[in-house]
């Protein structure tokens, strides 16, 4: 639809005195398809064109009547309603959807750019909870969407693998740890040790001293301390990878906080040389009061560097090593100030890429209506959420389709897809509510519903004895309104992807998938396919292939499997 909007805009440029982008902006999709495919409200033009909106609509209708892609343009109450010429448009869209569906999404706007996307980033020896779930799911979808839009994308897992907590975890392990237990379930075991350390330290403050001692050993390169620390990380990454595998995620780069240990001095030196460092109660900070922000702490009073300093070094590394010109951080809203400070310091250091750093924050996740908090010990592990969703999905499929051959594999796709879709259908900055009964409801706005729509298209094609080789667009001479509605939905893929990338918000693609599913299901219910006469059947099968292909591409963009049967 975008190409048509552009042609209309260019035809109306001269009469309206507006440029193409402005006219493009003004065009709307009418809520009721009977009014046409596009509408241009003419009210804003009244002032410059010195006519009533209705007169303007009439004048513009005349201009558009010369365009081959416009079937009719009707002026109504100051609106210009535009109906697109169906047959040629359908041919172009459906044929593209059949041959190369991805071309309907992408205009490759990112060619020549590299984006580094920082996401997931769990902390070792702390729980990988549902809080990190949102970062993981949103981040992975942004990786896929930006790649589709032509960017070279580098996905980075900025693991929390350094800090004083490792001194405590080492001390706790040496006192109470068990090698086999850590190997069996590193994420939970290491966290248990960490929690026990804190509990026992309340009664016995000498433990804190022991923790500090071991962190110092680690910093000084003590062989035993380093070996344990590395082992904790390796075991944890192994466990994280299992969870990522359930989600179909593979990280190219695990570059944790410790990776920057030897890269921070350069940052500190540069800040000092540029006169940006000041002393503040023993610490070294960058004063940001001119920008209404608290100071950014670079070195604590004990000389240790902190989170922000690592992020400064990491940003430079991503820019210099990966040649990234766009830096994206998918991290919860509670770190908003941290990223504002880091981006401001990068700007003060004279980094041009500071203009292209974005903190992609998101709302909280409520689990069965409750907020989760690590402090009150209410932890829900991501792995458990996924496993339970898979078990539930398995049960539902057993009821609905007991003869499905590869049920376990399908249950994994459906269960995990349900969790992902529930997250991504929500506008990114809003809170997400999670309840198993809702996310797995096959009739709601859910993962199973959109996956089922894809499977339904596949099932129609199977029953038709369809083979991939001989399909092309077949024009039967008429397009019903529901067939046309499907064509229009297919044509909106590009706008959905562009907006989702511009706003760093996968929910726009998830919502597009819901819209496409609804129009496909409407088409399916109103237009007999297998029983239709030959020409009509061929047209409807082509539409079904087109819908299946575009749905599959869209599902991939948000990390869902396109199932053929379920
Ligand atoms: N590990 C951090 C946390 O769980 C998130 C890291 C985000 N990325 C970054 N570059 N700071 O809070």
Coordinates of C-alpha atoms and ligand atoms in Angstrom, one line a residue:
X1 CA 0.0 0.0 0.0
X2 CA 3.0 2.2 0.6
X3 CA 3.8 2.5 -3.1
X4 CA 0.2 3.6 -3.9
X5 CA 0.2 6.2 -1.1
X6 CA 3.4 7.6 -2.6
X7 CA 2.0 7.8 -6.1
X8 CA -1.1 9.5 -4.8
X9 CA 1.0 11.9 -2.8
X10 CA 3.1 12.8 -5.8
X11 CA 0.0 13.4 -7.9
X12 CA -1.5 15.8 -5.3
X13 CA 1.7 17.7 -4.6
X14 CA 1.2 20.5 -7.1
X15 CA -2.5 21.2 -6.3
X16 CA -2.1 21.1 -2.5
X17 CA 1.2 22.8 -2.2
X18 CA 2.3 20.1 0.3
X19 CA 5.3 17.8 -0.1
X20 CA 5.0 14.0 -0.4
X21 CA 5.9 13.1 3.2
X22 CA 3.2 15.5 4.5
X23 CA 0.6 14.1 2.3
X24 CA 1.6 10.6 3.1
X25 CA 1.2 11.4 6.8
X26 CA -2.3 12.8 6.2
X27 CA -3.6 9.6 4.6
X28 CA -5.6 7.3 6.8
X29 CA -6.9 3.8 6.6
X30 CA -10.7 4.1 6.9
X31 CA -12.0 2.1 9.8
X32 CA -14.8 0.8 7.6
X33 CA -13.6 -0.8 4.4
X34 CA -16.8 0.1 2.6
X35 CA -15.5 3.7 2.6
X36 CA -12.6 2.7 0.5
X37 CA -9.0 1.7 1.1
X38 CA -7.5 5.1 1.9
X39 CA -8.9 8.4 3.0
X40 CA -7.5 11.9 2.9
X41 CA -9.2 14.3 5.3
X42 CA -9.1 17.7 3.6
X43 CA -9.8 20.0 6.6
X44 CA -6.2 21.0 7.2
X45 CA -5.9 22.1 3.6
X46 CA -8.8 24.6 3.8
X47 CA -6.6 27.4 5.0
X48 CA -3.9 27.3 2.4
X49 CA -6.2 26.3 -0.5
X50 CA -8.8 28.9 0.5
X51 CA -11.7 26.6 -0.2
X52 CA -14.1 24.5 1.9
X53 CA -12.8 20.9 2.7
X54 CA -15.6 19.5 0.5
X55 CA -14.6 21.6 -2.5
X56 CA -11.0 20.6 -2.0
X57 CA -12.0 16.9 -1.9
X58 CA -13.9 17.4 -5.1
X59 CA -10.9 19.0 -6.8
X60 CA -8.5 16.3 -5.6
X61 CA -10.9 13.6 -6.7
X62 CA -10.6 14.9 -10.2
X63 CA -6.8 14.8 -10.1
X64 CA -6.8 11.3 -8.9
X65 CA -9.2 10.0 -11.5
X66 CA -6.3 10.1 -13.9
X67 CA -4.2 7.6 -11.9
X68 CA -4.5 4.0 -13.1
X69 CA -4.1 2.6 -9.6
X70 CA -7.1 4.5 -8.3
X71 CA -10.5 2.9 -9.1
X72 CA -12.7 5.6 -7.7
X73 CA -12.1 8.7 -5.5
X74 CA -15.2 9.9 -3.8
X75 CA -15.5 13.2 -1.9
X76 CA -17.7 12.9 1.2
X77 CA -18.1 15.6 3.9
X78 CA -14.6 16.9 3.4
X79 CA -13.0 13.6 3.2
X80 CA -11.6 12.1 0.0
X81 CA -12.3 8.4 0.0
X82 CA -10.1 6.4 -2.3
X83 CA -10.7 2.9 -3.6
X84 CA -7.7 1.2 -5.1
X85 CA -7.9 -0.5 -8.5
X86 CA -8.2 -4.1 -7.2
X87 CA -7.1 -6.4 -10.0
X88 CA -3.6 -5.0 -10.8
X89 CA -2.8 -4.4 -7.1
X90 CA -3.9 -7.9 -6.1
X91 CA -1.8 -9.4 -8.9
X92 CA 1.3 -7.6 -7.8
X93 CA 0.9 -8.2 -4.0
X94 CA -0.1 -11.8 -4.2
X95 CA 2.5 -12.8 -6.8
X96 CA 5.2 -11.2 -4.6
X97 CA 3.8 -13.0 -1.5
X98 CA 4.0 -16.3 -3.4
X99 CA 7.5 -15.8 -4.8
X100 CA 9.4 -13.8 -2.2
X101 CA 7.2 -12.9 0.8
X102 CA 10.0 -11.2 2.6
X103 CA 10.1 -8.5 -0.1
X104 CA 6.7 -7.4 1.2
X105 CA 8.3 -6.6 4.5
X106 CA 11.6 -5.1 3.8
X107 CA 12.8 -2.0 2.1
X108 CA 16.3 -2.7 3.4
X109 CA 16.5 0.7 5.0
X110 CA 19.4 -0.4 7.2
X111 CA 21.9 -1.3 4.4
X112 CA 25.3 0.0 5.2
X113 CA 24.5 0.3 9.0
X114 CA 25.6 -1.9 11.9
X115 CA 23.4 -2.1 15.0
X116 CA 24.7 -3.6 18.2
X117 CA 21.8 -4.9 20.3
X118 CA 22.4 -5.6 24.0
X119 CA 19.8 -7.9 25.4
X120 CA 19.0 -10.6 27.9
X121 CA 22.1 -10.0 30.1
X122 CA 21.3 -12.1 33.1
X123 CA 23.5 -12.0 36.2
X124 CA 25.6 -15.0 37.2
X125 CA 24.7 -16.4 40.6
X126 CA 21.4 -14.4 40.6
X127 CA 18.2 -15.8 39.2
X128 CA 17.4 -15.7 35.5
X129 CA 13.8 -14.7 36.2
X130 CA 10.9 -13.6 34.2
X131 CA 12.2 -10.1 34.5
X132 CA 15.0 -11.0 32.0
X133 CA 12.4 -12.7 29.9
X134 CA 11.1 -9.5 28.4
X135 CA 14.6 -8.3 27.5
X136 CA 15.4 -11.6 25.9
X137 CA 12.2 -11.8 23.9
X138 CA 12.0 -8.2 22.8
X139 CA 15.7 -8.1 22.0
X140 CA 15.6 -11.3 19.9
X141 CA 12.7 -9.9 17.9
X142 CA 14.6 -6.6 17.4
X143 CA 17.6 -8.5 16.1
X144 CA 15.4 -10.3 13.6
X145 CA 13.4 -7.3 12.5
X146 CA 16.5 -5.0 12.0
X147 CA 18.2 -7.7 10.1
X148 CA 15.2 -8.0 7.9
X149 CA 15.3 -4.3 7.4
X150 CA 18.9 -4.5 6.0
X151 CA 21.0 -3.8 9.1
X152 CA 24.0 -5.8 9.9
X153 CA 23.1 -6.8 13.5
X154 CA 25.4 -7.9 16.3
X155 CA 23.6 -9.4 19.2
X156 CA 25.4 -9.1 22.5
X157 CA 24.8 -10.8 25.9
X158 CA 26.3 -8.4 28.4
X159 CA 26.3 -11.0 31.2
X160 CA 26.6 -9.8 34.8
X161 CA 29.8 -11.8 35.4
X162 CA 31.8 -9.5 37.6
X163 CA 31.4 -7.8 41.0
X164 CA 31.8 -8.2 44.7
X165 CA 29.1 -10.8 44.7
X166 CA 31.6 -13.2 43.3
X167 CA 33.7 -12.9 46.4
X168 CA 30.7 -13.9 48.4
X169 CA 29.8 -16.8 46.1
X170 CA 33.3 -18.1 46.2
X171 CA 33.4 -17.9 50.0
X172 CA 30.0 -19.6 50.2
X173 CA 31.0 -22.3 47.8
X174 CA 34.1 -23.1 49.7
X175 CA 32.1 -23.4 53.0
X176 CA 29.0 -25.2 51.9
X177 CA 29.2 -25.9 48.1
X178 CA 28.9 -29.2 46.3
X179 CA 30.4 -29.6 42.9
X180 CA 27.7 -32.1 41.6
X181 CA 24.8 -29.9 42.8
X182 CA 26.3 -26.9 41.0
X183 CA 26.7 -28.9 37.8
X184 CA 23.2 -30.2 38.0
X185 CA 21.5 -26.9 38.4
X186 CA 24.0 -24.0 38.4
X187 CA 21.6 -21.1 38.3
X188 CA 19.6 -22.2 41.3
X189 CA 22.5 -23.7 43.3
X190 CA 24.7 -20.6 43.0
X191 CA 21.9 -18.3 44.0
X192 CA 21.1 -20.5 47.0
X193 CA 24.7 -20.2 48.1
X194 CA 24.6 -16.4 47.6
X195 CA 21.4 -16.2 49.7
X196 CA 22.7 -18.4 52.4
X197 CA 25.9 -16.3 52.6
X198 CA 23.7 -13.2 53.3
X199 CA 21.6 -15.0 55.9
X200 CA 24.6 -16.3 57.8
X201 CA 26.5 -13.1 57.5
X202 CA 23.8 -11.4 59.5
X203 CA 24.7 -13.5 62.5
X204 CA 28.4 -13.7 61.7
X205 CA 29.8 -10.4 60.3
X206 CA 33.3 -12.0 59.8
X207 CA 31.7 -13.7 56.7
X208 CA 31.6 -10.3 55.0
X209 CA 35.3 -10.0 55.5
X210 CA 35.8 -13.4 53.9
X211 CA 33.7 -12.3 50.9
X212 CA 35.8 -9.2 50.5
X213 CA 39.0 -11.3 50.8
X214 CA 37.9 -13.6 48.0
X215 CA 36.9 -10.8 45.7
X216 CA 40.3 -9.2 46.3
X217 CA 41.9 -12.6 45.5
X218 CA 39.9 -12.7 42.3
X219 CA 41.0 -9.2 41.3
X220 CA 44.6 -10.1 42.0
X221 CA 44.4 -13.2 39.8
X222 CA 44.6 -15.8 42.6
X223 CA 44.6 -19.2 40.8
X224 CA 41.9 -20.8 42.9
X225 CA 39.6 -17.8 42.9
X226 CA 39.9 -17.3 39.1
X227 CA 39.3 -21.0 38.5
X228 CA 36.1 -21.1 40.6
X229 CA 34.8 -17.8 39.1
X230 CA 35.4 -19.1 35.5
X231 CA 33.7 -22.4 36.4
X232 CA 30.6 -20.6 37.8
X233 CA 30.4 -18.7 34.6
X234 CA 30.8 -21.7 32.3
X235 CA 28.2 -23.8 34.2
X236 CA 25.8 -20.8 34.2
X237 CA 26.2 -20.2 30.5
X238 CA 25.5 -23.9 29.8
X239 CA 22.3 -23.6 31.7
X240 CA 21.3 -20.3 30.0
X241 CA 21.9 -21.8 26.6
X242 CA 19.4 -24.5 27.4
X243 CA 16.8 -21.9 28.0
X244 CA 17.8 -19.9 24.9
X245 CA 17.5 -23.1 22.9
X246 CA 13.9 -23.5 24.0
X247 CA 13.4 -20.0 22.6
X248 CA 15.3 -20.6 19.4
X249 CA 17.9 -18.0 20.4
X250 CA 21.6 -18.3 19.8
X251 CA 23.9 -15.6 20.9
X252 CA 26.9 -14.8 18.7
X253 CA 28.6 -12.9 21.5
X254 CA 28.8 -13.5 25.2
X255 CA 30.7 -10.4 26.2
X256 CA 30.1 -10.1 30.0
X257 CA 31.0 -7.2 32.2
X258 CA 34.4 -8.8 33.1
X259 CA 35.4 -8.5 29.4
X260 CA 35.9 -4.8 30.0
X261 CA 38.2 -5.1 33.1
X262 CA 41.3 -4.2 31.1
X263 CA 39.4 -1.7 28.9
X264 CA 38.3 0.8 31.5
X265 CA 41.5 2.5 32.3
X266 CA 41.6 4.0 28.8
X267 CA 38.1 5.5 29.5
X268 CA 39.1 6.8 32.9
X269 CA 42.3 8.4 31.5
X270 CA 40.5 10.0 28.7
X271 CA 37.8 11.4 31.0
X272 CA 40.7 12.8 33.2
X273 CA 42.5 14.3 30.3
X274 CA 39.4 16.0 29.0
X275 CA 38.8 17.5 32.4
X276 CA 35.6 15.7 32.9
X277 CA 36.5 13.9 36.1
X278 CA 35.9 15.5 39.5
X279 CA 36.3 14.2 43.0
X280 CA 33.2 13.8 45.0
X281 CA 33.4 12.4 48.6
X282 CA 36.4 10.3 47.6
X283 CA 34.9 9.0 44.5
X284 CA 35.6 10.1 40.9
X285 CA 32.6 11.2 39.0
X286 CA 31.4 13.1 36.0
X287 CA 29.3 16.1 37.1
X288 CA 26.1 16.1 35.2
X289 CA 24.3 18.8 37.2
X290 CA 24.1 21.0 34.1
X291 CA 21.8 18.4 32.6
X292 CA 19.7 17.9 35.7
X293 CA 21.1 14.6 36.5
X294 CA 23.0 13.2 39.5
X295 CA 26.7 12.7 38.9
X296 CA 27.8 9.6 36.9
X297 CA 30.1 7.6 39.2
X298 CA 33.2 6.4 37.4
X299 CA 35.4 5.2 40.3
X300 CA 34.2 4.4 43.8
X301 CA 36.2 5.7 46.8
X302 CA 37.9 2.3 47.2
X303 CA 39.2 2.7 43.6
X304 CA 36.9 0.0 42.1
X305 CA 35.1 0.9 39.0
X306 CA 31.5 0.4 38.5
X307 CA 28.7 -0.5 36.2
X308 CA 28.7 2.8 34.3
X309 CA 32.4 2.7 33.6
X310 CA 32.0 -0.7 32.0
X311 CA 29.2 0.5 29.9
X312 CA 31.4 3.4 28.6
X313 CA 34.1 0.9 27.7
X314 CA 31.6 -1.5 26.2
X315 CA 30.1 1.3 24.0
X316 CA 33.5 2.2 22.6
X317 CA 34.2 -1.5 22.0
X318 CA 31.0 -2.0 20.1
X319 CA 31.7 1.0 18.0
X320 CA 35.4 0.3 17.3
X321 CA 35.4 -3.4 17.1
X322 CA 32.1 -4.2 15.5
X323 CA 31.9 -0.9 13.6
X324 CA 28.4 -0.4 15.1
X325 CA 26.9 3.0 14.4
X326 CA 23.6 2.2 16.2
X327 CA 23.7 1.0 19.8
X328 CA 20.6 -0.5 21.3
X329 CA 20.1 -1.5 24.9
X330 CA 17.1 -3.6 25.8
X331 CA 16.9 -3.2 29.6
X332 CA 14.1 -2.6 32.1
X333 CA 12.8 0.8 32.8
X334 CA 14.4 0.9 36.3
X335 CA 17.8 1.6 34.5
X336 CA 16.5 4.7 32.7
X337 CA 18.7 7.1 34.6
X338 CA 21.8 4.9 34.2
X339 CA 21.5 5.0 30.4
X340 CA 20.8 8.7 30.3
X341 CA 24.0 9.3 32.2
X342 CA 26.1 6.9 30.1
X343 CA 24.8 8.4 26.9
X344 CA 25.4 11.9 28.2
X345 CA 29.0 11.1 29.2
X346 CA 29.7 9.5 25.8
X347 CA 28.4 12.8 24.2
X348 CA 30.7 14.9 26.5
X349 CA 33.6 12.6 25.5
X350 CA 32.8 13.7 21.9
X351 CA 31.5 10.4 20.6
X352 CA 29.4 11.1 17.5
X353 CA 27.6 7.7 17.9
X354 CA 26.2 9.0 21.2
X355 CA 23.4 10.4 19.1
X356 CA 22.5 6.9 18.0
X357 CA 22.3 5.2 21.4
X358 CA 18.9 4.1 22.5
X359 CA 17.7 2.6 25.7
X360 CA 14.7 0.4 24.8
X361 CA 13.0 0.0 28.1
X362 CA 9.9 -2.0 28.9
X363 CA 7.2 -2.5 31.4
X364 CA 7.1 -5.0 34.3
X365 CA 5.9 -8.5 34.1
X366 CA 3.1 -9.5 36.5
X367 CA 2.8 -13.2 37.1
X368 CA -0.7 -14.3 37.8
X369 CA -1.5 -10.7 38.7
X370 CA 1.4 -10.4 41.2
X371 CA 4.5 -8.3 40.9
X372 CA 7.6 -10.3 41.3
X373 CA 10.5 -9.2 43.5
X374 CA 13.8 -10.8 44.1
X375 CA 14.0 -9.2 47.5
X376 CA 10.9 -10.8 48.9
X377 CA 12.2 -14.1 47.6
X378 CA 9.4 -14.3 45.0
X379 CA 11.3 -15.6 42.1
X380 CA 9.9 -17.3 39.2
X381 CA 12.5 -18.9 37.0
X382 CA 12.1 -18.4 33.2
X383 CA 13.0 -22.0 32.6
X384 CA 10.1 -23.1 34.8
X385 CA 7.7 -20.8 33.1
X386 CA 8.6 -22.2 29.7
X387 CA 8.5 -25.8 30.8
X388 CA 5.1 -25.4 32.4
X389 CA 3.7 -23.7 29.3
X390 CA 5.1 -26.6 27.2
X391 CA 3.4 -29.2 29.5
X392 CA 0.1 -27.3 29.3
X393 CA 0.3 -27.1 25.5
X394 CA 1.0 -30.8 25.3
X395 CA -2.1 -31.5 27.3
X396 CA -4.3 -29.2 25.2
X397 CA -3.0 -30.7 21.9
X398 CA -3.6 -34.2 23.2
X399 CA -7.2 -33.3 23.7
X400 CA -7.6 -31.4 20.4
X401 CA -5.6 -33.5 18.0
X402 CA -4.7 -36.9 19.7
X403 CA -3.2 -38.3 16.5
X404 CA -0.7 -35.6 15.8
X405 CA 2.6 -37.4 15.0
X406 CA 5.3 -35.1 16.4
X407 CA 3.4 -33.9 19.4
X408 CA 6.3 -33.1 21.7
X409 CA 8.0 -30.9 19.2
X410 CA 4.7 -29.1 18.4
X411 CA 4.0 -28.7 22.1
X412 CA 7.4 -27.0 22.6
X413 CA 6.6 -24.6 19.7
X414 CA 3.1 -23.8 21.0
X415 CA 4.0 -23.5 24.7
X416 CA 7.0 -21.3 24.1
X417 CA 5.2 -19.4 21.3
X418 CA 2.4 -18.7 23.7
X419 CA 4.8 -17.1 26.3
X420 CA 6.5 -15.0 23.6
X421 CA 3.3 -13.8 21.9
X422 CA 1.7 -12.8 25.2
X423 CA 4.7 -10.6 25.8
X424 CA 5.1 -9.1 22.4
X425 CA 1.4 -8.4 21.7
X426 CA 1.6 -5.8 24.5
X427 CA 2.9 -2.3 23.7
X428 CA 6.5 -2.5 24.8
X429 CA 6.3 0.1 27.6
X430 CA 3.2 -1.4 29.2
X431 CA 3.2 -4.0 31.9
X432 CA 2.6 -7.6 30.8
X433 CA 0.2 -9.8 32.7
X434 CA 0.9 -13.5 32.6
X435 CA -1.6 -16.3 33.2
X436 CA -1.3 -19.7 31.7
X437 CA -5.0 -20.0 30.9
X438 CA -4.9 -16.7 29.0
X439 CA -1.7 -17.2 27.1
X440 CA -2.7 -20.7 25.9
X441 CA -6.3 -19.9 25.0
X442 CA -6.6 -20.9 21.4
X443 CA -9.5 -18.4 20.8
X444 CA -7.9 -15.3 22.2
X445 CA -5.3 -12.9 20.8
X446 CA -2.7 -15.5 21.5
X447 CA 0.3 -17.4 20.1
X448 CA -1.7 -20.6 19.6
X449 CA -4.4 -18.7 17.7
X450 CA -1.9 -17.1 15.2
X451 CA 0.0 -20.4 14.8
X452 CA -3.2 -22.2 14.3
X453 CA -4.2 -19.8 11.5
X454 CA -0.9 -20.6 9.7
X455 CA -1.6 -24.3 10.2
X456 CA -5.1 -23.9 8.8
X457 CA -3.7 -22.4 5.6
X458 CA -1.3 -25.3 5.4
X459 CA -4.2 -27.7 5.9
X460 CA -6.2 -26.2 3.1
X461 CA -3.3 -26.6 0.7
X462 CA -2.7 -30.2 1.8
X463 CA -6.3 -31.0 1.1
X464 CA -6.1 -29.4 -2.3
X465 CA -3.2 -31.6 -3.1
X466 CA -1.3 -28.5 -3.8
X467 CA 2.4 -28.5 -4.8
X468 CA 4.7 -25.6 -4.5
X469 CA 5.9 -25.7 -8.1
X470 CA 2.9 -24.7 -10.0
X471 CA 1.4 -21.8 -8.1
X472 CA 1.0 -18.3 -9.4
X473 CA -1.6 -15.6 -9.1
X474 CA -4.8 -16.6 -11.0
X475 CA -7.4 -13.8 -11.6
X476 CA -10.9 -15.2 -11.7
X477 CA -12.2 -11.9 -12.8
X478 CA -13.8 -10.9 -9.4
X479 CA -12.5 -10.4 -5.9
X480 CA -15.0 -10.6 -3.0
X481 CA -14.7 -8.1 -0.3
X482 CA -13.1 -10.6 2.1
X483 CA -10.6 -11.7 -0.6
X484 CA -9.8 -8.0 -1.2
X485 CA -9.5 -7.5 2.6
X486 CA -6.8 -10.2 2.7
X487 CA -4.9 -8.6 -0.2
X488 CA -4.9 -5.3 1.6
X489 CA -3.6 -6.9 4.8
X490 CA -0.8 -8.6 2.9
X491 CA 0.2 -5.2 1.5
X492 CA 0.6 -3.7 5.0
X493 CA 3.6 -5.8 6.0
X494 CA 6.1 -3.2 5.0
X495 CA 4.5 -0.5 7.0
X496 CA 4.3 -2.8 10.1
X497 CA 8.0 -3.7 9.9
X498 CA 9.1 -0.1 9.3
X499 CA 7.2 1.2 12.3
X500 CA 8.2 -1.6 14.5
X501 CA 11.9 -0.9 13.7
X502 CA 11.5 2.9 14.0
X503 CA 9.8 2.5 17.4
X504 CA 11.9 -0.5 18.5
X505 CA 8.6 -2.1 19.3
X506 CA 7.9 -5.7 18.1
X507 CA 4.2 -5.3 19.3
X508 CA 3.6 -3.5 16.0
X509 CA 4.5 -6.7 14.1
X510 CA 2.6 -8.9 16.6
X511 CA -0.5 -6.7 16.1
X512 CA -0.1 -6.9 12.4
X513 CA 0.0 -10.7 12.7
X514 CA -3.3 -10.6 14.6
X515 CA -4.8 -8.4 11.8
X516 CA -3.6 -10.7 9.1
X517 CA -4.9 -13.7 10.9
X518 CA -8.3 -12.1 11.3
X519 CA -8.5 -11.2 7.6
X520 CA -7.3 -14.7 6.6
X521 CA -9.9 -16.4 8.8
X522 CA -12.7 -14.1 7.5
X523 CA -11.6 -15.0 3.9
X524 CA -11.6 -18.7 4.9
X525 CA -15.0 -18.6 6.4
X526 CA -16.7 -16.6 3.6
X527 CA -15.1 -18.1 0.5
X528 CA -15.4 -21.9 -0.2
X529 CA -12.0 -22.9 -1.6
X530 CA -12.0 -26.6 -2.4
X531 CA -15.6 -26.7 -3.7
X532 CA -15.4 -23.6 -5.9
X533 CA -15.3 -23.7 -9.7
X534 CA -11.9 -24.1 -11.2
X535 CA -11.0 -20.4 -11.8
X536 CA -12.2 -19.3 -8.4
X537 CA -10.5 -22.2 -6.6
X538 CA -7.2 -21.3 -8.3
X539 CA -7.5 -17.7 -7.2
X540 CA -8.3 -18.7 -3.6
X541 CA -5.5 -21.2 -3.4
X542 CA -3.1 -18.5 -4.6
X543 CA -4.5 -16.2 -1.9
X544 CA -4.0 -19.0 0.7
X545 CA -0.4 -19.6 -0.3
X546 CA 0.2 -15.8 -0.1
X547 CA -1.3 -15.6 3.4
X548 CA 0.6 -18.7 4.6
X549 CA 3.9 -17.2 3.3
X550 CA 3.5 -13.8 4.8
X551 CA 2.3 -15.2 8.1
X552 CA 5.3 -17.5 8.3
X553 CA 7.7 -14.6 7.6
X554 CA 5.9 -12.4 10.2
X555 CA 5.9 -15.2 12.8
X556 CA 9.7 -15.6 12.3
X557 CA 10.2 -11.9 13.0
X558 CA 8.8 -12.2 16.5
X559 CA 10.4 -15.6 17.2
X560 CA 7.4 -18.0 16.7
X561 CA 7.6 -21.2 14.7
X562 CA 5.2 -21.5 11.8
X563 CA 3.7 -24.9 12.3
X564 CA 2.1 -26.9 9.5
X565 CA -0.1 -28.9 11.8
X566 CA -1.1 -28.6 15.4
Ligands
LIG1 N1 22.9 -7.5 33.9 C1 22.1 -6.3 34.0 C2 20.9 -6.5 34.9 O1 20.4 -7.6 35.0 C3 21.6 -5.8 32.7 C4 22.7 -5.4 31.8 C5 22.2 -4.5 30.7 N2 23.2 -4.1 29.7 C6 24.1 -3.1 29.9 N3 24.9 -2.8 29.0 N4 24.2 -2.4 31.0 O2 20.4 -5.6 35.5

